[in-house]
XYZ file of C-alpha atoms in Angstrom:
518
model
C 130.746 85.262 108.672
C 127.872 84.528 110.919
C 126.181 82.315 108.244
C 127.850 79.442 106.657
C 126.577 76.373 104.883
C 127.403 74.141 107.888
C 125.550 77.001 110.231
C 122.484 78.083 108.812
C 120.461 81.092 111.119
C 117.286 82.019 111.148
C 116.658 85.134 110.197
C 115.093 86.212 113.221
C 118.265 85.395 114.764
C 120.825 86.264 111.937
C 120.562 90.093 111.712
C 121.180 90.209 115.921
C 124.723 89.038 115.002
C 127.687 91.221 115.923
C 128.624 91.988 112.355
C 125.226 92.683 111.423
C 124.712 94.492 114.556
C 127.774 96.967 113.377
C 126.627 97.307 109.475
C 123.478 98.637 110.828
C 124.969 101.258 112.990
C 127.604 101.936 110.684
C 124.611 102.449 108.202
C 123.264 105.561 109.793
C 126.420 107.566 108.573
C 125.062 107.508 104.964
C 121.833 108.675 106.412
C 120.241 111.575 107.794
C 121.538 110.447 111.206
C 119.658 112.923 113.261
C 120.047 112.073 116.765
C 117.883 109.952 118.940
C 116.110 112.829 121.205
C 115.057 114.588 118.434
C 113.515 111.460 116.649
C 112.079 110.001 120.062
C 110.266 113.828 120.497
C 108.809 113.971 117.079
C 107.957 110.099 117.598
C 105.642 111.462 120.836
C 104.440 114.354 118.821
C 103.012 111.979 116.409
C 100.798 110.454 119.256
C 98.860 113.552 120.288
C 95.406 115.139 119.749
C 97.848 118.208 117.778
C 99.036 115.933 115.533
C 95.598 114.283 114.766
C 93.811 117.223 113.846
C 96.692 118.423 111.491
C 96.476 114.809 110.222
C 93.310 114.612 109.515
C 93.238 117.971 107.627
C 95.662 116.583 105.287
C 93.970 115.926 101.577
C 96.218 114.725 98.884
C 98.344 112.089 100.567
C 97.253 109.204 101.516
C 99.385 106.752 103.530
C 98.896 103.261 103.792
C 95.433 102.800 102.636
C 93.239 99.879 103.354
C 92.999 99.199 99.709
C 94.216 97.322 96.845
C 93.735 98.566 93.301
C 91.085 97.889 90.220
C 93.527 95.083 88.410
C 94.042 93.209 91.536
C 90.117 92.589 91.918
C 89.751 91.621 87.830
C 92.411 88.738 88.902
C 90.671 87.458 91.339
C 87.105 87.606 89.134
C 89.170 85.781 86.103
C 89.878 83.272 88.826
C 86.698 82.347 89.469
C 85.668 80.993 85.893
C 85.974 77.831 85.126
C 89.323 77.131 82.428
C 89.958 80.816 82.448
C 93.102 83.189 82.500
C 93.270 86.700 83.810
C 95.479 88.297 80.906
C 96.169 91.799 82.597
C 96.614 94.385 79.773
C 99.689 96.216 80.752
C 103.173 95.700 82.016
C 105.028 92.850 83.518
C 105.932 94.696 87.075
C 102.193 94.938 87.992
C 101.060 91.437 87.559
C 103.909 90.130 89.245
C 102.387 91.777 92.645
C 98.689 90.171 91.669
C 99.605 87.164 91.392
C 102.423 87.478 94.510
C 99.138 89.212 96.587
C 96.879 86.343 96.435
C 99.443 83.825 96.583
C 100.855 84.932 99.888
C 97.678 84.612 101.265
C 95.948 81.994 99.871
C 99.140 80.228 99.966
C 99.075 78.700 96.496
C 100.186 79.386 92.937
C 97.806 82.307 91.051
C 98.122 82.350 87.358
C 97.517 85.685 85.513
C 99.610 86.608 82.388
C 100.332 90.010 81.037
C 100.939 91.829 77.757
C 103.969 92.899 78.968
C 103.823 96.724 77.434
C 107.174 98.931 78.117
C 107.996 101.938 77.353
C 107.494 101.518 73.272
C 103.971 100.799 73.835
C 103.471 103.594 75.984
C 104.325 105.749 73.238
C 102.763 104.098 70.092
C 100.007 102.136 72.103
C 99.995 98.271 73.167
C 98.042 96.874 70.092
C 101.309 94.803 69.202
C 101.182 93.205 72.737
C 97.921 92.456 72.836
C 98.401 90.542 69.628
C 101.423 88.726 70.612
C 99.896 87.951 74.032
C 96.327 86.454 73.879
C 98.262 84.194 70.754
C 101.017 83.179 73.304
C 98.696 82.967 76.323
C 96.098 80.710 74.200
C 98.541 78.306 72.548
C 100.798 77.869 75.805
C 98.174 77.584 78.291
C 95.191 76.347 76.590
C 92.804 78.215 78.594
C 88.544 77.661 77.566
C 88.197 81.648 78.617
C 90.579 84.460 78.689
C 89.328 87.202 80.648
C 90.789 90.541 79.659
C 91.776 93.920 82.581
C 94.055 97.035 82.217
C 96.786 98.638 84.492
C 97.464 102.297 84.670
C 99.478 102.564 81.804
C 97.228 100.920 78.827
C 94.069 103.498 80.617
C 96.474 106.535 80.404
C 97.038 106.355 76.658
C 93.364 105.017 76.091
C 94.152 101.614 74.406
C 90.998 100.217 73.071
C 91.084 96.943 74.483
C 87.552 96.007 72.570
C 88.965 96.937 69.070
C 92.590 95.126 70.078
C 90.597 92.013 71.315
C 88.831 91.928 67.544
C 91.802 92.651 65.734
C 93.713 90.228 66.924
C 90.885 87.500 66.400
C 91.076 88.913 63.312
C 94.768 88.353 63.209
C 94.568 84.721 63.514
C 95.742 85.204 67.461
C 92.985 83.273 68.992
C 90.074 81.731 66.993
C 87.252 83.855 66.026
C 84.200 82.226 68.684
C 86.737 82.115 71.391
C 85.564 83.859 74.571
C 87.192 87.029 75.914
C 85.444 89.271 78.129
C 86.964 92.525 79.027
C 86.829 95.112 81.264
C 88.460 98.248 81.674
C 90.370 98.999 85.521
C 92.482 101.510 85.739
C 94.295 101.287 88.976
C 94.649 105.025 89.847
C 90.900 105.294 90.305
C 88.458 102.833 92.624
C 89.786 100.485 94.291
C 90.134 96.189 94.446
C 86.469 95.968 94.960
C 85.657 98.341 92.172
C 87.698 96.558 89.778
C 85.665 93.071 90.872
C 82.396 95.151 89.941
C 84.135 95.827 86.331
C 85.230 92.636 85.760
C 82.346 90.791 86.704
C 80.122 93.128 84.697
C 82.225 92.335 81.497
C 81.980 89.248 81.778
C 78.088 88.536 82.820
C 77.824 91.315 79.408
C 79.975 88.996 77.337
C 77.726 86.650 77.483
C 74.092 88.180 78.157
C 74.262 90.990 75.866
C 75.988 89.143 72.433
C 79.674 88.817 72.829
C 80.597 92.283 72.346
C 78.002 92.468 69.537
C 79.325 90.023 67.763
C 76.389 87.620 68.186
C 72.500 87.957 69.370
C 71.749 88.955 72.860
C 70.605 85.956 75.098
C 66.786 86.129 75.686
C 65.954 85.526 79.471
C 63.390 82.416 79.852
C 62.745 82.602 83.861
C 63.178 79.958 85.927
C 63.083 78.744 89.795
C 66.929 78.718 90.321
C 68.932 81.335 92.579
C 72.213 82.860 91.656
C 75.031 83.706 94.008
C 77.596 86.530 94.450
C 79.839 86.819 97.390
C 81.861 89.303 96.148
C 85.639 89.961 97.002
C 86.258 88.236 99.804
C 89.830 86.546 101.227
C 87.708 83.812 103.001
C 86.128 82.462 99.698
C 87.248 78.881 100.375
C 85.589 78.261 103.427
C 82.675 80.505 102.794
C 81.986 78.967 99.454
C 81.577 75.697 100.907
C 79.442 76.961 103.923
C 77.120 79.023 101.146
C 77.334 76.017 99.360
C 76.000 73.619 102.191
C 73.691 75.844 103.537
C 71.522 75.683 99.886
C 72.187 71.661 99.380
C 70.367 71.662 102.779
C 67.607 73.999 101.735
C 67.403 71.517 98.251
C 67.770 74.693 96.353
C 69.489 74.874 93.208
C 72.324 77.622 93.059
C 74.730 79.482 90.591
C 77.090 80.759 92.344
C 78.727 83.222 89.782
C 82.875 83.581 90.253
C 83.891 80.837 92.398
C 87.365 81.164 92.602
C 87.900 78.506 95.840
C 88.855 75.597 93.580
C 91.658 77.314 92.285
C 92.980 78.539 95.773
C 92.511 75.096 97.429
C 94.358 72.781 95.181
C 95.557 68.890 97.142
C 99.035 68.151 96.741
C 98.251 64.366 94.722
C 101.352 64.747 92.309
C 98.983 66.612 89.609
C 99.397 69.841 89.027
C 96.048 71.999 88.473
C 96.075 75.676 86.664
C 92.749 75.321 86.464
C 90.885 74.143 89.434
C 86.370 74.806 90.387
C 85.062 77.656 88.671
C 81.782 78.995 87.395
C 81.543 77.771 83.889
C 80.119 78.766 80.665
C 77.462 76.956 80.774
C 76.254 78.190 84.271
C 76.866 82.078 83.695
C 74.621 81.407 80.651
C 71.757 79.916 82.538
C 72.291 82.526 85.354
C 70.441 85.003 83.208
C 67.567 82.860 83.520
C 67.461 82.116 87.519
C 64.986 83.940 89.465
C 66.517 86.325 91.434
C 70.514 86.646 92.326
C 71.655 87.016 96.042
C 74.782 89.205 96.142
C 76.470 89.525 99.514
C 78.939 92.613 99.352
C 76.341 95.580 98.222
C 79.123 97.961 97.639
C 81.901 95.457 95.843
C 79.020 94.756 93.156
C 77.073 97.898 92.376
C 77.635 98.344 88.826
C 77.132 94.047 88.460
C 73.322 94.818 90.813
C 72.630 97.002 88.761
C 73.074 95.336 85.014
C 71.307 92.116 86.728
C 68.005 93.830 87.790
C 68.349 95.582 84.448
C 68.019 92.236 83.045
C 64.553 91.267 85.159
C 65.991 89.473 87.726
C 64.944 90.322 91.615
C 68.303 91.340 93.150
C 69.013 90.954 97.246
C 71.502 92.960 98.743
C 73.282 92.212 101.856
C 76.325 93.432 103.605
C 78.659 90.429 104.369
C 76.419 88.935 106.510
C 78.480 87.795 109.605
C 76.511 86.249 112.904
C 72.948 85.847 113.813
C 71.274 88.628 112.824
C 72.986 88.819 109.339
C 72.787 85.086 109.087
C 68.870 85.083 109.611
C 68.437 87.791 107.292
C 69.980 85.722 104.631
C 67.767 82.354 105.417
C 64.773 84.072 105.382
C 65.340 85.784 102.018
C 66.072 82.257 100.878
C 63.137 80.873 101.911
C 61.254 84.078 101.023
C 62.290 83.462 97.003
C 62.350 79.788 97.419
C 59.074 78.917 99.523
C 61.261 76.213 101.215
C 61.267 76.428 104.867
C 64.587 76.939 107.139
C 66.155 73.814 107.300
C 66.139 72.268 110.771
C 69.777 71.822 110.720
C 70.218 75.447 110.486
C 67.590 76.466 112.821
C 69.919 74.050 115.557
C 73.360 75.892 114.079
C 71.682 79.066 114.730
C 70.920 78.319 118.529
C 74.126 76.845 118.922
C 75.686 80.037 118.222
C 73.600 81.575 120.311
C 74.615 79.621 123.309
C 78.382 80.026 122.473
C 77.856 83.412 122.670
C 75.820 83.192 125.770
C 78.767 81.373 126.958
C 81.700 83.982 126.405
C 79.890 86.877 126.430
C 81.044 88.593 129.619
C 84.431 88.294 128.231
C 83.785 90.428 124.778
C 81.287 92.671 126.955
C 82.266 96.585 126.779
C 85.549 95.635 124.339
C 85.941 98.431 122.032
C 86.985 97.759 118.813
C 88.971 99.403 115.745
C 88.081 97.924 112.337
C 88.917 98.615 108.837
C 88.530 96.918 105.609
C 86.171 96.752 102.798
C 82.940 98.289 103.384
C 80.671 95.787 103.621
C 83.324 93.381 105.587
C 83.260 96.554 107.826
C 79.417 96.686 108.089
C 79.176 92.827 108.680
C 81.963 92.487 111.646
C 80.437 95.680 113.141
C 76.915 94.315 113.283
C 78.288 90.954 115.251
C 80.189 92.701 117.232
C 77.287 94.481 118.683
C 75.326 91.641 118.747
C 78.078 90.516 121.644
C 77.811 93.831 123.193
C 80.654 95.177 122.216
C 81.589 98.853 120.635
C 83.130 98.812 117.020
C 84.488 102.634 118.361
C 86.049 103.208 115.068
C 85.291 101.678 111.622
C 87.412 102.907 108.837
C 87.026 101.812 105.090
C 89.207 103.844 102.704
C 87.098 102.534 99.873
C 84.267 103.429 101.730
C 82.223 106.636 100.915
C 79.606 108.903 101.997
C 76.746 105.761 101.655
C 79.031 103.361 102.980
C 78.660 106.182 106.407
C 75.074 106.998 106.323
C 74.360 103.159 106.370
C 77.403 102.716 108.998
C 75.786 105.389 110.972
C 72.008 103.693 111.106
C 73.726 100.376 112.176
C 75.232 101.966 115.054
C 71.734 104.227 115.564
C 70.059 100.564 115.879
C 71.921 99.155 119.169
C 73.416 101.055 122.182
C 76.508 99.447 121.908
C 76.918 101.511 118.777
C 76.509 105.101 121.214
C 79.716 107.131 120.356
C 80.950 105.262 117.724
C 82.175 106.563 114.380
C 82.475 105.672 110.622
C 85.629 106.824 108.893
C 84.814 106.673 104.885
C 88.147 107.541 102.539
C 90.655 107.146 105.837
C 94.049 105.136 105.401
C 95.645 103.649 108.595
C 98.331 106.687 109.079
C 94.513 108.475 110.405
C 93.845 104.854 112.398
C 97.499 105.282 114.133
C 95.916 109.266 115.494
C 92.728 107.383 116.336
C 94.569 104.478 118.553
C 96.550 107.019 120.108
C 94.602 109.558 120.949
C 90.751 107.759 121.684
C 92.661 104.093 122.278
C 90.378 101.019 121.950
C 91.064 97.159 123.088
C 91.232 95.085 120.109
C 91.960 95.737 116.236
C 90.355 93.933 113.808
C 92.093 94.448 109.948
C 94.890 92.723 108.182
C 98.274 91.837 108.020
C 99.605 95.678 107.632
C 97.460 96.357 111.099
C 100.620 94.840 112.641
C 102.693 97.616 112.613
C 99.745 99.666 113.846
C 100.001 96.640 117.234
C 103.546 97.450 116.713
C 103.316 101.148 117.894
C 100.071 101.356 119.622
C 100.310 98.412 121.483
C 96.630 97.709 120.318
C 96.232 93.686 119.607
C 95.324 92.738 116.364
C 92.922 90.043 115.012
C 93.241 89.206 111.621
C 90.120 88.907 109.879
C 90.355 90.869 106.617
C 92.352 90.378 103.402
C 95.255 90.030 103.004
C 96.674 88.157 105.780
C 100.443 87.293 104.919
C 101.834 86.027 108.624
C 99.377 84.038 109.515
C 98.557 80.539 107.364
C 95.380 79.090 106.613
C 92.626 81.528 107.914
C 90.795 81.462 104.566
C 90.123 77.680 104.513
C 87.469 78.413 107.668
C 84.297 80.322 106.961
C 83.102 83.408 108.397
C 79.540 83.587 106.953
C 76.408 81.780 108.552
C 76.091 80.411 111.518
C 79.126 78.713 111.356
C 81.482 81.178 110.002
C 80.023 83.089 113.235
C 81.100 80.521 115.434
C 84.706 80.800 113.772
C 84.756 84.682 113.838
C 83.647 84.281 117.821
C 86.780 81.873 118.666
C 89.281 84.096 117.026
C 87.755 87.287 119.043
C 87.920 85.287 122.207
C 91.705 84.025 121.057
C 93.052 87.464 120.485
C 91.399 88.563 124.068
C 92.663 85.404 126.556
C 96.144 86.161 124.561
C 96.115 89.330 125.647
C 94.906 88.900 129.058
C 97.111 86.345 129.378
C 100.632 88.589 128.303
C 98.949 91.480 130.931
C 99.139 88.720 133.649
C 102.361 86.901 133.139
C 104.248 89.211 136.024
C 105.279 86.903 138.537
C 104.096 88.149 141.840
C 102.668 91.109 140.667
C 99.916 90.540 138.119
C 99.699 87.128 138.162
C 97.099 86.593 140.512
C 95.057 86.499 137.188
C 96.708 84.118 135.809
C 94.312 81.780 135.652
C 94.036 78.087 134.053
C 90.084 78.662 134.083
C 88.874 81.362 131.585
């Protein structure tokens, strides 16, 4: 063998080992085996204008879509409560990849627990699991909160998770006044950011509206405070403590509502934490209260907009606010509900940004881009973007629909560098692969699964949206404000000298730009 214990390969070396080297072509006789001109032909097929057009005609397949589903973005709400555990209403297999998702990429440990329904509760319902589970998950984990989702199985045979949740109070599994908001997400419908809107919603009702009517609504007694939502984002550690700074140096008071950065940014002390930060109890109670709630991702938290303002409260609603002109627009809305002026310190951040990107702009100049991602990730990137003159040539958001284009649309009405660009709502990145072949741009911006889309196209990719698997440590660093625009700026200018460096390295013959001075 290759491999022994006193010769340990890598595996990026391992499988170009003569044995392994042989299993793999001996492989192909137990497979189709069809022979290499044919596949090269269809592989050039797949890169032309006739192949686009029949692929984007193409309406009940979707392949390798830029989306996660409903449960995945009720794990990530439960995470952001203070004390609380996602318990995931449905079988084992599914919460194994939620917690797996976020821990690849925040690269630490994710708890969620499930009810762990099989096939008997698929026939006679999951009422027994539910029972067995919140009394497990209660006693063994001693959570304050358990925060309650479904998978695709409990929403197919219609389990009632607000009856289950009472009858097994009533069953002695958890005590009677203990908390457990719920929301229903089945994963076949929506997507990750739809199943944040649910779960947030269920639990801002839990508490506002009487504990599943179990107790007296709250009655709202306005004060001067603000409340914060960011949304779904895979940056929340470093944007929750740039959001966080950038009101301590207004001297505003803030709820931020689902803070989940504690619990993704644990030290290594010798203690271990399963429940780290968090919004608590306390604070989503007074949120009802504050005077108006900022909430950054406009189409992650429609249905959670919505029951706030229904509540009295002013809602603002931005779109991932990412550079100068998105950064301003926040400040001043700040100020605007406060009274409180800028903050001098910002008002220098902000024209320190400027100059960096006074600095580096001839680089980024004329650069078109391909983005995709969440929607209002997607509306926030493009808008910087164009702010450094460059083109965001083609913006797809499969969880993006026909608002999420009209809005795209007047963002690239309201600068030239938006001429000719285009808004791809309900698109997966099989239809970005057409797009990069057939209308190629510089740069991709997207995540980790973009790389096979570098892979083929040839199109470099800069990893800026969630999740982000190959790369460590990109969500301790902020992308929001002045300084998360700073950050975003380096990593566009990284991803461009690295490729103009790799189209230079030729000795002789293109490396007369290859230059020590950028």
């Amino acid at each position: 063998m290759s491999q022994s214990a006193d010769k340990v390969i890598d595996h990026e070396m391992l499988f170009r080992e003569p044995e392994y080297q042989t299993m793999l072509a001996n492989k192909k006789e137990f497979e189709f085996n069809h022979a290499d001109d044919k596949i090269k032909s269809i592989v050039e097929w797949t890169k032309t204008e006739d192949y686009k057009q029949k692929n984007f005609a193409r309406d009940s397949l979707a392949v390798n879509p830029a989306k996660a589903c409903q449960p995945l973005g009720a794990v990530y709400v439960a995470n952001g409560f203070a004390k609380t555990l996602s318990f995931v209403h449905g079988s084992q297999g599914c919460v194994a990849y939620y917690r797996s998702h976020f821990s690849r990429h925040f690269k630490e440990p994710t708890s969620c627990v499930s009810s762990s329904m099989t096939e008997d509760a698929a026939v006679f319902g999951g009422l027994n699991n539910m029972v067995d589970g919140l009394a497990n998950a209660y006693s063994l984990y001693k959570p304050d909160m358990i925060a309650v989702s479904t998978t695709c199985m409990a929403e197919v045979i219609g389990d009632d998770v607000d009856a289950f949740i009472k009858t097994s109070k009533q069953k002695g599994s958890i005590p009677e006044e203990f908390d457990v908001p719920f929301a229903h997400t089945p994963a076949f419908v929506g997507s990750h950011i739809t199943g944040y809107d649910n779960a947030l919603m269920g639990v801002l009702r839990h508490f506002w509206d009487g504990k599943a009517k179990t107790t007296e609504p709250l009655v709202r007694v306005p004060d001067d405070s603000i409340n914060f939502i960011g949304g779904f984002d895979g940056f929340v550690v470093g944007n929750m403590k740039e959001i966080r700074r950038i009101f301590d140096l207004f001297g505003v008071k803030v709820n931020i509502i689902c803070d989940p950065s504690g619990n993704w940014n644990t030290p290594t002390d010798g203690e271990f934490r399963m429940y780290a930060g968090g919004t608590t109890k306390e604070e989503v109670i007074a949120a009802l209260h504050a005077k108006a709630t900022i909430v950054f991702q406009e189409f992650c938290c429609e249905k959670t907009s919505k029951f706030i303002a229904e509540h009295g409260q002013e809602v603002v609603v931005l779109n991932a606010p990412v550079g100068v002109a998105g950064t301003d627009k926040f400040l001043m809305e700040i100020s605007r509900l406060t009274g409180k002026p800028i903050p001098a310190q910002l008002e220098k951040e902000r024209g320190e940004l400027v100059d960096a990107m006074a600095d580096s702009q001839a680089h980024l100049h004329g650069k078109r881009y391909a983005l995709y991602g969440d929607p209002d990730q997607m509306l926030g990137y493009a808008a910087f973007l164009m702010e450094l003159g460059a083109e965001p040539s083609h913006v797809l958001s499969t969880n993006g629909g026909k608002e999420w284009e009209v809005k795209m649309n007047e963002l690239f009405a309201s600068s030239p560098y938006g001429a000719g660009c285009k808004a791809y709502p309900k698109r997966d990145l099989w239809h970005l692969r057409s797009l990069l072949f057939t209308e190629p741009v510089d740069f991709m911006i997207g995540n980790t699964y973009g790389k096979f889309l570098e892979r083929d196209t040839k199109t470099p990719l800069v990893r800026m949206v969630f999740p982000i698997f190959d790369r460590h440590h990109y969500h301790r660093y902020p992308t929001w404000g002045y300084e998360g625009g700073m950050r975003v700026l380096v990593m566009l200018l990284d991803e461009f000298f690295e490729a103009l460096d790799g189209n230079t390295m030729e000795i002789a013959k293109t490396d007369y730009s290859y230059d020590i001075i950028r």
